[in-house]
């Protein structure tokens, strides 16, 4: 009978609140949850014991979801918020070695306890009840008191989602002069927990629902869509919540309202950073949101390989990829609801103070104390731009520029070129940077160059290092293209040649040196055969330093200046070094062949380069070194090395044949 149920029989005032908690800890199981739900409708009881029930109810999910909502609606909001925050922090440590060891010990204690209960008659001396920590692994209890097989514990993601739903109910109930203090503490606990589970779309959907509960909605409701995840969504008509027993009446100050909004804006940017950084794919071509690849397809559809699925088609047809666009769209909508506009995102990216404050304040007192995530701001800004390009959304895009907008973003989000870390950042960040740079250049052009040449060279160094170090082949290509576009667009030829020379002299990466040779070849061809690029600043005005002179790339000096960097002798290179130098040697041979085959270039640019004492001697030495390398056992070990070496050998033979035909 219901009256014999210990949860009803021991209700206060039959026992005090602490004793009733003890009874709950000993008797609570999934079968008792409907009874507990009825009991918790007593607001006085729930206000006194609710905060200490959360950790008992979590292991009983999903059946305990209703009771957790009861605690969030009717318990003391300040006490329950602190308990939920504590449990969120516990979720992030549960997977550590120490946490795993502690969980194993608790499970062992519960197993021993269950065995002891099974062997002991009920009328004999009772076995000491389990401690609250032992209740973390609940046992099903029959009417006779015998315990059965332990329940399968709910996933950590399910617990995370349930706790987020409680916070969404609890925070609006707290009526105090400074609710931002509670909100700040909660958000600092939610973010690390979300970082643990963000690979699960259920956690991301729950996080978005959590933010929406605070942000409200300034948009009309969207039509229902099919979702691949089961999200804990609050009903339209939420059940009534009890008032805050410690409420401090009075309207909030405007500064406090602004601070709460800033906290949510900051949380959204860090959540966007975490989500995009977690995106992985089995396909090498797909990198996070693949914005840079999709932009190139949109701008240059003629470069798509016939018969090969494009990135646009992949994101339309693949359910997992399509979900990425959907989630970023939801984040973008939340940013608008929180009044985080594209102009605010751009300002944050270009002002270091908004991203990296001198000191992190646990309880900020003003919006300026709350930093935004730089990568998160970049992803949200790019989502706005991408929505207008790929989905024809109506959004106001701020006017962008390569200098200082894009260059400042690069310097704020990437390390110093000399650090050696450029290119090791998350692929999502690199993809976003390249998307922003390519969009800015293609839409607004090169613009005015910076007054300080160091700003230009630092930006190009960062981009060129991305093209050399990034592990993703598509991103390396996009970085190379953007670097080449910006280099060739600068109006100062001497500065362009100086950057090429500096790369050849000091760069430790042979693939980047090969790119530098390609830049030189492009400059020579552009100066001698092609009109100025429409995006090039040199098409709008004459060169700053050579207004009355011919282009430096139409004279032998552009090659003479670099001859010792181009004709690198390989006789003293080890086999490993020779392998590493092959991309550079191949690029140098291609330039050599270009100067040999064009009579105009041979006479105007490559006179010294194709000279018998220099060019041909270098070709002969390269041929000898290549012959010795082919005799090594290491050469035969790798099929890819063999193919690459065969390509180098073929180009070398072409150069020698042409050199003999033209010069000897």
XYZ file of C-alpha atoms in Angstrom:
664
model
C 0.000 0.000 0.000
C 1.058 3.561 -0.632
C 0.760 4.435 3.068
C 3.403 1.825 3.885
C 5.877 3.392 1.467
C 8.848 4.651 3.516
C 9.044 7.826 1.402
C 5.475 8.706 2.452
C 5.478 7.248 5.935
C 8.557 9.198 7.027
C 7.519 12.561 5.594
C 8.243 15.531 7.866
C 7.125 16.318 10.493
C 7.333 12.593 11.250
C 11.104 12.964 11.010
C 13.354 15.965 10.500
C 14.689 16.918 7.069
C 18.131 15.415 7.606
C 16.658 12.087 8.686
C 14.308 12.108 5.703
C 17.307 12.591 3.401
C 18.903 9.561 5.000
C 15.777 7.508 4.333
C 15.736 8.692 0.739
C 19.353 7.713 0.215
C 18.635 4.187 1.447
C 15.331 3.605 -0.358
C 15.536 5.633 -3.560
C 15.385 3.657 -6.786
C 13.649 3.872 -10.155
C 10.436 2.308 -8.781
C 10.159 5.033 -6.138
C 10.549 7.972 -8.539
C 6.775 8.489 -9.162
C 6.245 8.653 -5.393
C 9.153 11.069 -5.014
C 7.689 13.254 -7.747
C 4.501 13.597 -5.695
C 6.489 14.283 -2.538
C 8.519 17.037 -4.183
C 5.408 19.062 -4.962
C 5.661 20.234 -1.350
C 7.624 23.428 -1.918
C 8.733 23.697 1.698
C 10.141 20.179 1.698
C 11.827 20.608 -1.688
C 13.338 23.932 -0.662
C 14.983 22.226 2.308
C 16.200 18.982 0.772
C 16.244 19.608 -2.996
C 19.886 20.630 -3.234
C 20.959 17.309 -1.681
C 18.853 15.198 -4.016
C 20.540 16.105 -7.293
C 23.474 13.737 -6.911
C 21.060 10.936 -5.937
C 18.809 11.492 -8.943
C 21.466 11.795 -11.642
C 22.359 8.065 -11.625
C 18.658 7.252 -12.152
C 18.378 9.086 -15.475
C 16.383 9.116 -17.650
C 13.547 8.084 -15.299
C 14.543 10.772 -12.773
C 14.264 13.629 -15.292
C 10.920 14.785 -13.917
C 12.190 14.804 -10.346
C 15.257 16.805 -11.348
C 12.941 19.357 -12.915
C 10.918 19.439 -9.684
C 14.079 20.228 -7.747
C 15.027 22.955 -10.239
C 11.525 24.510 -10.077
C 10.801 24.239 -6.379
C 14.123 23.884 -4.563
C 16.138 26.769 -3.164
C 17.586 28.122 -6.431
C 20.827 29.437 -4.937
C 21.648 26.193 -3.145
C 20.664 24.010 -6.093
C 22.698 26.125 -8.542
C 25.798 25.611 -6.442
C 25.144 21.862 -6.274
C 24.609 21.617 -10.037
C 27.798 23.595 -10.635
C 29.699 21.242 -8.369
C 28.376 18.196 -10.233
C 29.284 19.730 -13.599
C 32.828 20.170 -12.396
C 32.794 16.543 -11.268
C 31.880 15.407 -14.775
C 35.128 16.855 -16.145
C 37.258 15.008 -13.593
C 35.451 11.685 -13.665
C 37.523 10.469 -16.598
C 40.892 11.172 -15.026
C 42.971 8.350 -13.588
C 42.207 9.445 -10.052
C 38.491 9.719 -10.800
C 38.406 6.303 -12.439
C 40.171 4.754 -9.464
C 37.708 6.346 -7.056
C 34.734 5.141 -9.113
C 36.115 1.606 -9.217
C 36.545 1.601 -5.430
C 32.965 2.815 -4.946
C 31.599 0.177 -7.302
C 33.528 -2.513 -5.433
C 32.089 -1.305 -2.116
C 28.560 -1.470 -3.506
C 29.081 -4.986 -4.878
C 30.375 -6.160 -1.505
C 27.437 -4.518 0.201
C 24.935 -6.194 -2.139
C 26.475 -9.600 -1.506
C 26.340 -9.021 2.252
C 22.680 -8.010 2.147
C 21.788 -11.069 0.085
C 23.360 -13.375 2.700
C 21.842 -11.659 5.750
C 18.196 -12.331 6.785
C 16.100 -9.208 7.153
C 15.257 -9.924 10.827
C 18.897 -10.124 11.864
C 21.116 -7.207 12.672
C 20.944 -4.785 9.786
C 23.975 -4.171 7.676
C 25.143 -0.561 7.818
C 23.486 1.403 5.050
C 25.577 2.603 2.145
C 27.101 6.028 2.311
C 25.906 8.719 -0.098
C 28.956 8.089 -2.262
C 27.963 4.455 -2.601
C 24.603 5.501 -3.975
C 26.374 6.701 -7.114
C 25.881 3.146 -8.411
C 22.180 2.560 -7.617
C 20.692 -0.840 -6.977
C 17.167 -1.938 -7.754
C 15.373 -2.828 -4.504
C 12.470 -5.271 -4.312
C 9.566 -4.991 -1.892
C 11.292 -7.480 0.403
C 14.417 -5.344 0.557
C 16.612 -7.665 -1.494
C 18.821 -5.922 -3.984
C 19.182 -7.058 -7.538
C 21.665 -6.447 -10.315
C 23.073 -2.871 -10.436
C 21.522 -0.512 -12.966
C 23.449 0.513 -16.016
C 24.614 4.055 -15.141
C 23.518 6.845 -17.501
C 26.077 8.299 -19.840
C 28.010 11.372 -18.812
C 26.491 13.214 -21.765
C 22.976 12.492 -20.472
C 23.941 13.811 -17.059
C 25.470 16.920 -18.643
C 22.276 17.610 -20.595
C 20.082 17.134 -17.521
C 22.202 19.510 -15.452
C 22.096 22.123 -18.218
C 18.318 21.888 -18.300
C 18.242 22.472 -14.538
C 20.455 25.547 -14.861
C 18.148 26.978 -17.511
C 15.296 26.751 -14.982
C 17.274 27.823 -11.930
C 18.993 31.024 -13.046
C 15.852 32.970 -13.981
C 14.502 32.175 -10.488
C 17.391 33.852 -8.698
C 16.348 37.362 -7.749
C 19.325 39.313 -6.499
C 21.072 42.573 -7.236
C 23.959 40.738 -8.905
C 22.678 37.584 -10.634
C 25.738 37.768 -12.915
C 27.812 36.340 -10.068
C 25.805 33.123 -10.103
C 25.749 33.078 -13.902
C 29.500 33.588 -14.178
C 30.197 30.707 -11.799
C 27.838 28.392 -13.654
C 29.204 29.234 -17.107
C 32.760 28.626 -15.937
C 31.668 25.130 -14.932
C 29.594 24.434 -18.031
C 32.315 25.309 -20.531
C 34.933 22.741 -19.396
C 32.194 20.108 -19.150
C 31.021 20.916 -22.676
C 34.607 20.682 -23.908
C 34.628 17.103 -22.610
C 31.476 16.048 -24.467
C 31.349 18.364 -27.492
C 32.092 15.517 -29.884
C 28.544 14.349 -29.114
C 25.894 16.354 -30.962
C 23.487 15.761 -28.075
C 25.726 17.875 -25.823
C 25.908 20.642 -28.427
C 22.146 20.679 -28.917
C 21.646 20.841 -25.148
C 24.140 23.689 -24.882
C 22.308 25.650 -27.599
C 18.980 25.080 -25.834
C 20.582 26.286 -22.600
C 21.777 29.556 -24.167
C 18.432 30.088 -25.881
C 16.677 29.929 -22.510
C 18.604 33.069 -21.519
C 18.709 34.823 -24.876
C 15.059 34.481 -25.713
C 14.190 34.820 -29.383
C 13.747 37.913 -31.498
C 12.916 35.837 -34.554
C 9.747 34.071 -35.734
C 9.593 30.381 -35.003
C 11.159 28.148 -37.644
C 9.217 25.255 -39.144
C 9.949 21.910 -37.470
C 12.959 20.057 -38.815
C 14.062 16.486 -38.559
C 16.758 16.106 -35.928
C 19.215 13.233 -35.640
C 19.571 13.742 -31.897
C 17.196 13.482 -28.985
C 17.320 16.840 -27.265
C 15.959 17.640 -23.850
C 13.629 20.472 -24.862
C 11.595 22.477 -22.396
C 7.866 22.451 -23.052
C 6.203 25.584 -24.344
C 4.113 25.935 -21.206
C 6.664 25.461 -18.459
C 5.436 24.415 -15.052
C 5.273 27.135 -12.444
C 8.387 27.675 -10.344
C 8.545 28.668 -6.714
C 9.786 32.174 -5.912
C 13.283 32.771 -4.629
C 12.987 32.569 -0.807
C 15.904 35.003 -0.506
C 14.722 37.354 -3.246
C 16.060 40.880 -3.296
C 13.271 42.939 -4.839
C 13.982 45.728 -7.288
C 14.913 46.138 -10.946
C 18.407 45.296 -12.135
C 20.832 48.084 -12.937
C 21.608 48.585 -16.654
C 25.232 47.670 -15.971
C 24.185 44.335 -14.498
C 21.970 43.565 -17.495
C 24.844 44.415 -19.858
C 27.219 42.231 -17.845
C 24.900 39.208 -18.041
C 24.582 39.660 -21.786
C 28.348 39.902 -22.157
C 28.801 36.705 -20.157
C 26.459 34.859 -22.493
C 28.156 36.372 -25.555
C 31.520 35.213 -24.259
C 30.176 31.742 -23.520
C 28.756 31.458 -27.036
C 32.067 32.410 -28.662
C 33.993 29.845 -26.613
C 31.343 27.216 -27.369
C 31.672 28.000 -31.097
C 35.438 27.604 -30.848
C 35.122 24.272 -29.069
C 32.507 22.906 -31.440
C 34.360 23.731 -34.660
C 37.661 22.457 -33.258
C 36.032 19.095 -32.525
C 34.868 18.523 -36.101
C 36.637 15.677 -37.849
C 35.931 13.664 -40.960
C 37.066 10.437 -42.555
C 37.578 12.346 -45.797
C 40.844 14.268 -46.032
C 39.243 16.956 -48.183
C 36.693 17.871 -45.487
C 38.220 20.131 -42.830
C 35.834 21.313 -40.106
C 33.363 23.583 -41.949
C 35.494 23.543 -45.149
C 34.601 27.178 -45.711
C 37.784 27.951 -47.665
C 37.249 25.034 -50.060
C 33.594 25.894 -50.581
C 34.514 29.527 -51.259
C 37.054 28.540 -53.915
C 34.455 26.320 -55.564
C 31.987 29.195 -55.528
C 34.449 31.726 -56.952
C 36.181 29.410 -59.420
C 33.764 26.636 -60.461
C 35.909 26.019 -63.551
C 38.643 24.574 -61.316
C 36.430 21.787 -59.981
C 37.380 18.311 -61.183
C 34.653 16.898 -63.466
C 32.922 13.860 -62.009
C 34.204 14.519 -58.490
C 31.797 15.497 -55.724
C 32.236 19.128 -54.732
C 32.281 20.389 -51.162
C 28.916 22.064 -51.746
C 27.402 18.763 -52.793
C 29.052 16.975 -49.870
C 27.528 19.358 -47.318
C 24.126 19.052 -48.986
C 24.069 15.262 -49.294
C 25.988 14.026 -46.240
C 23.792 14.089 -43.122
C 26.692 14.624 -40.712
C 28.132 17.487 -42.767
C 24.703 19.049 -43.246
C 24.247 18.978 -39.470
C 27.378 21.119 -39.122
C 25.791 23.871 -41.180
C 22.609 23.528 -39.149
C 24.395 23.860 -35.802
C 26.470 26.838 -36.963
C 23.234 28.416 -38.184
C 21.746 28.001 -34.709
C 24.834 29.561 -33.139
C 24.617 32.471 -35.532
C 20.945 32.976 -34.653
C 21.820 32.962 -30.949
C 24.528 35.554 -31.570
C 21.914 37.841 -33.090
C 19.550 37.225 -30.168
C 22.383 38.194 -27.808
C 23.031 41.327 -29.873
C 26.454 40.076 -30.932
C 26.592 41.682 -34.358
C 29.162 41.139 -37.150
C 30.625 44.575 -36.420
C 31.162 43.552 -32.782
C 32.830 40.309 -33.866
C 35.141 42.146 -36.247
C 36.042 44.695 -33.597
C 36.888 41.926 -31.148
C 39.145 40.251 -33.718
C 41.167 43.374 -34.395
C 41.420 44.612 -30.808
C 43.656 42.453 -28.649
C 42.148 43.824 -25.435
C 38.792 42.185 -26.189
C 40.379 38.756 -26.597
C 43.220 38.564 -24.093
C 42.680 40.693 -20.983
C 45.663 41.256 -18.752
C 44.017 39.269 -15.959
C 41.097 36.835 -15.863
C 38.485 37.816 -13.274
C 36.361 35.060 -11.747
C 33.563 37.451 -10.775
C 33.676 40.284 -13.320
C 32.088 43.575 -12.393
C 31.809 45.103 -15.867
C 31.429 43.832 -19.455
C 35.009 44.867 -20.235
C 36.229 42.278 -17.731
C 34.767 39.439 -19.826
C 36.908 38.281 -22.768
C 35.623 36.797 -25.997
C 37.143 33.837 -27.780
C 39.101 35.048 -30.803
C 38.609 31.847 -32.818
C 34.958 31.766 -31.759
C 34.403 35.343 -32.974
C 36.094 34.429 -36.253
C 33.871 31.366 -36.739
C 30.705 33.354 -36.041
C 31.777 36.155 -38.399
C 32.566 33.615 -41.094
C 29.219 31.914 -40.504
C 27.566 35.249 -41.259
C 29.585 35.693 -44.453
C 29.071 32.069 -45.513
C 25.316 32.329 -44.990
C 25.157 35.195 -47.485
C 27.346 33.384 -50.048
C 26.151 29.784 -49.823
C 22.572 30.213 -48.566
C 21.717 33.730 -49.830
C 20.814 34.950 -46.365
C 20.267 38.656 -45.794
C 23.010 39.857 -43.499
C 24.949 43.076 -43.217
C 28.633 42.323 -43.709
C 31.073 44.969 -42.474
C 33.577 46.317 -44.977
C 36.770 44.308 -44.654
C 40.343 45.019 -45.708
C 43.547 43.042 -45.979
C 45.349 45.763 -44.047
C 44.692 46.263 -41.215
C 41.621 44.029 -40.680
C 42.890 40.675 -41.911
C 46.530 41.254 -40.943
C 45.480 42.169 -37.382
C 43.341 39.030 -37.169
C 46.310 36.926 -38.270
C 48.643 38.461 -35.703
C 46.075 38.077 -32.902
C 45.189 34.438 -33.596
C 48.473 32.985 -34.876
C 51.817 32.853 -33.131
C 54.893 34.791 -34.121
C 56.517 33.500 -37.329
C 59.765 32.948 -35.430
C 58.079 30.723 -32.830
C 57.920 27.713 -35.144
C 54.324 27.003 -34.078
C 52.490 28.573 -37.001
C 50.566 25.803 -38.742
C 50.071 23.684 -35.626
C 46.828 25.446 -34.674
C 43.478 23.693 -35.015
C 42.481 23.011 -38.606
C 39.142 24.737 -37.984
C 40.946 27.971 -37.086
C 43.245 27.765 -40.114
C 40.291 27.076 -42.406
C 38.452 30.102 -41.007
C 41.467 32.388 -41.380
C 41.983 31.375 -44.995
C 38.289 31.811 -45.733
C 38.296 35.322 -44.286
C 41.472 36.278 -46.161
C 40.287 34.876 -49.486
C 36.848 36.452 -49.155
C 38.369 39.824 -48.268
C 40.806 39.782 -51.188
C 38.285 38.559 -53.754
C 35.566 40.975 -52.599
C 37.413 44.122 -51.555
C 40.764 43.705 -53.310
C 44.215 44.302 -51.907
C 43.454 47.879 -50.876
C 46.089 50.234 -49.559
C 49.339 48.621 -48.427
C 50.432 49.326 -44.857
C 52.867 52.169 -44.243
C 55.120 49.788 -42.325
C 56.546 47.104 -44.618
C 57.044 44.846 -41.597
C 53.258 44.466 -41.251
C 53.070 43.179 -44.822
C 55.996 40.784 -44.494
C 54.761 39.440 -41.129
C 51.341 38.682 -42.606
C 52.924 36.914 -45.579
C 55.290 34.969 -43.343
C 52.385 33.644 -41.296
C 50.415 32.660 -44.397
C 53.403 31.050 -46.085
C 54.172 29.049 -42.945
C 50.581 27.789 -42.998
C 51.171 26.601 -46.560
C 54.256 24.697 -45.392
C 53.274 23.281 -42.002
C 49.523 22.651 -42.017
C 48.855 18.885 -42.107
C 45.794 19.286 -44.356
C 46.588 19.252 -48.085
C 43.549 21.388 -49.085
C 44.469 24.021 -46.485
C 48.106 24.049 -47.605
C 46.908 24.732 -51.130
C 44.528 27.522 -50.088
C 47.256 29.110 -47.948
C 49.678 28.988 -50.894
C 47.132 30.588 -53.227
C 46.327 33.400 -50.786
C 50.018 34.054 -50.082
C 50.738 34.272 -53.791
C 47.806 36.620 -54.400
C 48.844 39.039 -51.668
C 52.510 38.958 -52.632
C 51.872 39.679 -56.313
C 49.338 42.413 -55.455
C 51.733 44.613 -53.483
C 52.746 47.618 -55.621
C 56.381 47.695 -54.476
C 58.414 45.356 -56.702
C 61.532 45.683 -54.595
C 59.625 44.547 -51.533
C 58.198 41.570 -53.426
C 61.655 40.534 -54.628
C 63.075 41.059 -51.142
C 60.458 38.743 -49.634
C 61.232 36.049 -52.213
C 64.950 36.346 -51.523
C 64.453 36.263 -47.757
C 62.371 33.086 -48.093
C 65.027 31.391 -50.237
C 67.852 32.415 -47.902
C 66.415 31.862 -44.451
C 63.362 29.585 -44.628
C 64.079 26.100 -43.200
C 61.263 24.436 -45.176
C 62.167 23.172 -48.634
C 58.558 23.039 -49.822
C 58.235 26.741 -48.969
C 61.444 27.486 -50.856
C 59.891 25.705 -53.828
C 56.915 28.066 -53.498
C 59.289 31.041 -53.494
C 60.779 29.866 -56.803
C 57.225 29.637 -58.138
C 56.556 33.210 -56.990
C 59.628 34.393 -58.845
C 58.530 32.572 -62.005
C 55.049 34.116 -61.751
C 56.533 37.596 -61.302
C 58.772 37.161 -64.346
C 55.903 35.935 -66.500
C 53.535 38.660 -65.296
C 56.068 41.436 -65.940
C 57.067 40.168 -69.384
C 53.888 38.760 -70.868
C 50.747 39.591 -68.875
C 48.879 42.813 -67.986
C 48.534 43.759 -64.288
C 45.986 41.846 -62.264
C 42.696 43.733 -61.699
C 43.070 43.140 -57.966
C 46.640 44.367 -57.947
C 47.289 47.754 -56.444
C 49.884 48.249 -59.196
C 47.063 48.356 -61.725
C 45.732 51.492 -60.090
C 48.955 53.424 -59.740
C 52.579 53.154 -60.767
C 55.101 51.451 -58.569
C 56.191 53.608 -55.649
C 59.918 53.127 -56.222
C 60.065 52.454 -59.958
C 57.548 54.856 -61.460
C 59.836 55.928 -64.320
C 61.718 52.663 -64.764
C 61.028 49.282 -66.300
C 59.995 46.445 -64.048
C 62.798 44.824 -62.095
C 61.395 41.467 -63.238
C 62.164 42.323 -66.878
C 65.885 42.686 -66.150
C 68.602 40.123 -65.354
C 69.011 41.571 -61.856
C 65.965 39.671 -60.539
C 67.758 36.392 -61.309
C 71.307 37.547 -60.661
C 70.291 38.638 -57.171
C 69.050 35.121 -56.424
C 71.405 32.976 -58.476
C 73.218 31.554 -55.445
C 69.904 30.721 -53.778
C 68.547 29.082 -56.939
C 71.586 27.082 -58.034
C 72.051 25.082 -54.851
C 74.652 22.344 -55.331
C 73.714 18.952 -53.945
C 77.089 17.237 -53.802
C 77.423 17.724 -50.056
C 73.860 16.730 -49.185
C 73.143 13.453 -47.441
C 70.509 11.147 -48.900
C 67.938 12.374 -46.372
C 68.730 15.999 -47.171
C 68.577 15.292 -50.887
C 65.114 13.778 -50.445
C 63.976 16.863 -48.549
C 65.382 19.181 -51.250
C 63.586 17.501 -54.161
C 60.579 19.907 -54.235
C 62.978 22.854 -54.354
C 65.200 21.268 -57.007
C 62.159 20.498 -59.149
C 60.913 24.113 -58.879
C 64.367 25.468 -59.762
C 64.578 23.150 -62.783
C 61.159 24.315 -63.971
C 62.309 27.947 -63.796
C 65.509 26.987 -65.591
C 63.532 25.305 -68.354
C 61.258 28.347 -68.723
C 64.235 30.654 -69.223
C 65.758 28.228 -71.742
C 62.637 27.792 -73.874
C 61.700 31.476 -74.159
C 64.095 33.470 -76.340
C 62.804 36.745 -74.885
C 63.265 35.686 -71.294
C 66.591 34.083 -72.056
C 67.958 37.328 -73.419
C 66.393 39.774 -70.944
C 66.186 37.876 -67.659
C 68.136 34.653 -67.698
C 71.420 35.583 -69.339
C 73.588 34.646 -66.369
C 71.332 31.864 -65.169
C 71.711 29.854 -68.385
C 75.400 30.610 -68.710
C 77.530 27.516 -69.329
C 79.706 28.089 -66.260
C 76.711 28.473 -63.981
C 73.539 26.896 -65.272
C 74.955 23.966 -67.198
C 77.524 23.147 -64.515
C 74.689 23.025 -61.992
C 72.721 20.684 -64.228
C 75.698 18.333 -64.642
C 76.366 18.285 -60.903
C 72.681 17.582 -60.226
C 72.732 14.726 -62.733
C 75.784 13.155 -61.048
C 74.262 13.445 -57.576
C 71.005 11.967 -58.763
C 72.858 9.024 -60.271
C 74.600 8.298 -56.963
C 71.324 8.558 -55.101
C 69.614 6.026 -57.383
C 72.260 3.458 -56.500
C 71.418 3.639 -52.800
C 69.227 0.950 -51.249
C 67.071 3.594 -49.585
C 65.920 4.810 -52.981
C 64.427 1.428 -53.818
C 62.635 1.088 -50.494
C 59.862 3.634 -51.009
C 57.632 3.546 -54.076
C 56.672 7.214 -53.660
C 60.313 8.254 -53.460
C 61.037 6.360 -56.638
C 58.238 8.139 -58.529
C 59.272 11.565 -57.255
C 62.881 10.945 -58.161
C 61.862 9.760 -61.637
C 59.984 13.026 -62.140
C 63.037 15.023 -61.085
C 65.202 12.954 -63.413
C 62.854 13.595 -66.342
C 62.797 17.367 -65.898
C 66.553 17.410 -65.458
C 67.027 15.543 -68.752
C 64.765 18.057 -70.512
C 66.789 20.955 -69.139
C 70.105 19.432 -70.212
C 68.802 18.708 -73.693
C 67.416 22.226 -74.091
C 70.579 23.785 -72.694
C 72.685 21.883 -75.216
C 70.372 22.952 -78.025
C 70.308 26.641 -77.114
C 73.618 27.495 -75.508
C 76.270 25.062 -76.699
